[in-house]
């Protein structure tokens, strides 16, 4: 792409490029002879440097650049003749003559000549030239070692690589290869042309990343631009909520409101009193509900609807929350100042009861590895238990309210709870460090995002606040519109990649 107006016809030049690409695809080396001396070549400005013609309705796409990345894409897709014809018909070369020579020298292993050519490409940044030279001479060193030419490799290291003063730690590593017999057996032998060609083509890819795009167009540049455009369209789509990743290049992407669920498909009526809490399993195959009727229900989710699997009825008080184990095989249920029960999802059997003499549980949850559980108690403390009921740890003091949500982050390090009427505690249970989210209104509930980065906080004044809890908590956004006068209203993250927020409301919406 970059440096000069070509002196050769595109058809003649691309005959060599065609052979290069064919051999690269099957891993063999290039055998053609490069005519002329690279020392005589100097890069001249390409025609993109002058008064530039543009294409497109906005006038922001330079025609020369556009044609070049199309040609690059054609060659990458294997359309060698089409790429050559595009260069010849447009008069716009993909690369300058000096760059073509440089690429052939790399693929043929003409290391000393390629370093000379590198200085004639037209680079102005000395650091880039040194870094590129280092990569080339490193490849030369490794291939000499692979051919068991240890003294030649040592000379290259001492007289060519070390004076560059680039990446001293890598130089020390290369030095160790000379005294390591095991390394010599791992480097390809001269007969292994396929492996050597792949190694050289990999070097060329690394050089493409290092050199300016005006010299060598990055691999996959057109594909990257198209993907970027599609992703930007998708991210800008207000209603995008589909797992279907197919997007067409033929038209702009747009989703309608029908991507957002807004119609009742089924009404579940097995509870006999108010339903206080709902939670889907992590895999979406089950739904758990808890109720003022002192029971919890495990529902099974099918493609055609939801059916009752087990009704769990051993509690003596209304149930305020449920929590799924990380593998969804077990379920915790918790009453209002009662005990915690652990259930087998498949059989509906109660596996264990967790209680603390004289105290009632107000919330429950699982560790991310499923090996222990935790609970908020009505004396404002937080306790942890092994699954068999052995108490592991207890944090006393003002840690929770009597009716409190409780969550743990995905890494298992932070426990989150409502500790005061207007404060949420983020407790680092290992470092014993406390951080707080302070609101100016009473907090009624909160919800943690799946990636543990965000917390959604419902307030008494009919607002929902979104907090980023990475590092020091930061208020990101506020949401209004739902109604709350008497009950605890909950909100949650939902939709594809949790890009949406849903909330309950006392206006039946």
PDB file of C-alpha atoms in Angstrom, residues 1-7 13 42-52 64-65 68 87 91-100 121 212-217:
ATOM      1  CA  UNK A   1       0.000   0.000   0.000  1.00  0.00           C
ATOM      2  CA  UNK A   2       2.216   2.560   0.701  1.00  0.00           C
ATOM      3  CA  UNK A   3       5.257   4.247  -0.725  1.00  0.00           C
ATOM      4  CA  UNK A   4       5.604   4.576  -4.540  1.00  0.00           C
ATOM      5  CA  UNK A   5       3.949   4.601  -7.913  1.00  0.00           C
ATOM      6  CA  UNK A   6       4.734   1.171  -9.328  1.00  0.00           C
ATOM      7  CA  UNK A   7       7.238   0.819 -12.183  1.00  0.00           C
ATOM      8  CA  UNK A  13       3.880  -7.885 -10.586  1.00  0.00           C
ATOM      9  CA  UNK A  42      13.541   4.347  -2.535  1.00  0.00           C
ATOM     10  CA  UNK A  43       9.924   4.954  -1.648  1.00  0.00           C
ATOM     11  CA  UNK A  44       8.177   7.824  -3.460  1.00  0.00           C
ATOM     12  CA  UNK A  45       4.805   9.332  -2.424  1.00  0.00           C
ATOM     13  CA  UNK A  46       1.838   7.346  -3.708  1.00  0.00           C
ATOM     14  CA  UNK A  47      -0.872   9.112  -5.637  1.00  0.00           C
ATOM     15  CA  UNK A  48      -2.989   9.232  -2.468  1.00  0.00           C
ATOM     16  CA  UNK A  49      -0.691  11.932  -1.154  1.00  0.00           C
ATOM     17  CA  UNK A  50      -1.804  14.705  -3.536  1.00  0.00           C
ATOM     18  CA  UNK A  51      -5.196  16.183  -4.272  1.00  0.00           C
ATOM     19  CA  UNK A  52      -7.302  13.218  -3.328  1.00  0.00           C
ATOM     20  CA  UNK A  64      -7.171   5.538  -3.408  1.00  0.00           C
ATOM     21  CA  UNK A  65      -7.475   4.091   0.094  1.00  0.00           C
ATOM     22  CA  UNK A  68      -6.449  -0.500  -1.989  1.00  0.00           C
ATOM     23  CA  UNK A  87      -4.839  -2.766  -9.589  1.00  0.00           C
ATOM     24  CA  UNK A  91      -3.852   2.321 -11.840  1.00  0.00           C
ATOM     25  CA  UNK A  92      -3.706   2.178  -8.037  1.00  0.00           C
ATOM     26  CA  UNK A  93      -1.075  -0.296  -6.768  1.00  0.00           C
ATOM     27  CA  UNK A  94      -1.693  -2.217  -3.564  1.00  0.00           C
ATOM     28  CA  UNK A  95       1.942  -1.875  -2.495  1.00  0.00           C
ATOM     29  CA  UNK A  96       4.923   0.039  -3.794  1.00  0.00           C
ATOM     30  CA  UNK A  97       7.727  -1.780  -5.622  1.00  0.00           C
ATOM     31  CA  UNK A  98      10.011  -1.453  -2.623  1.00  0.00           C
ATOM     32  CA  UNK A  99       7.379  -2.963  -0.312  1.00  0.00           C
ATOM     33  CA  UNK A 100       6.823  -5.850  -2.741  1.00  0.00           C
ATOM     34  CA  UNK A 121      10.630   2.026   2.616  1.00  0.00           C
ATOM     35  CA  UNK A 212       2.398   2.142   9.409  1.00  0.00           C
ATOM     36  CA  UNK A 213      -0.755   1.276   7.407  1.00  0.00           C
ATOM     37  CA  UNK A 214       0.414   3.690   4.718  1.00  0.00           C
ATOM     38  CA  UNK A 215       3.263   1.240   4.085  1.00  0.00           C
ATOM     39  CA  UNK A 216       1.495  -2.102   4.489  1.00  0.00           C
ATOM     40  CA  UNK A 217      -2.270  -2.406   4.790  1.00  0.00           C
TER      41      UNK A 217
END
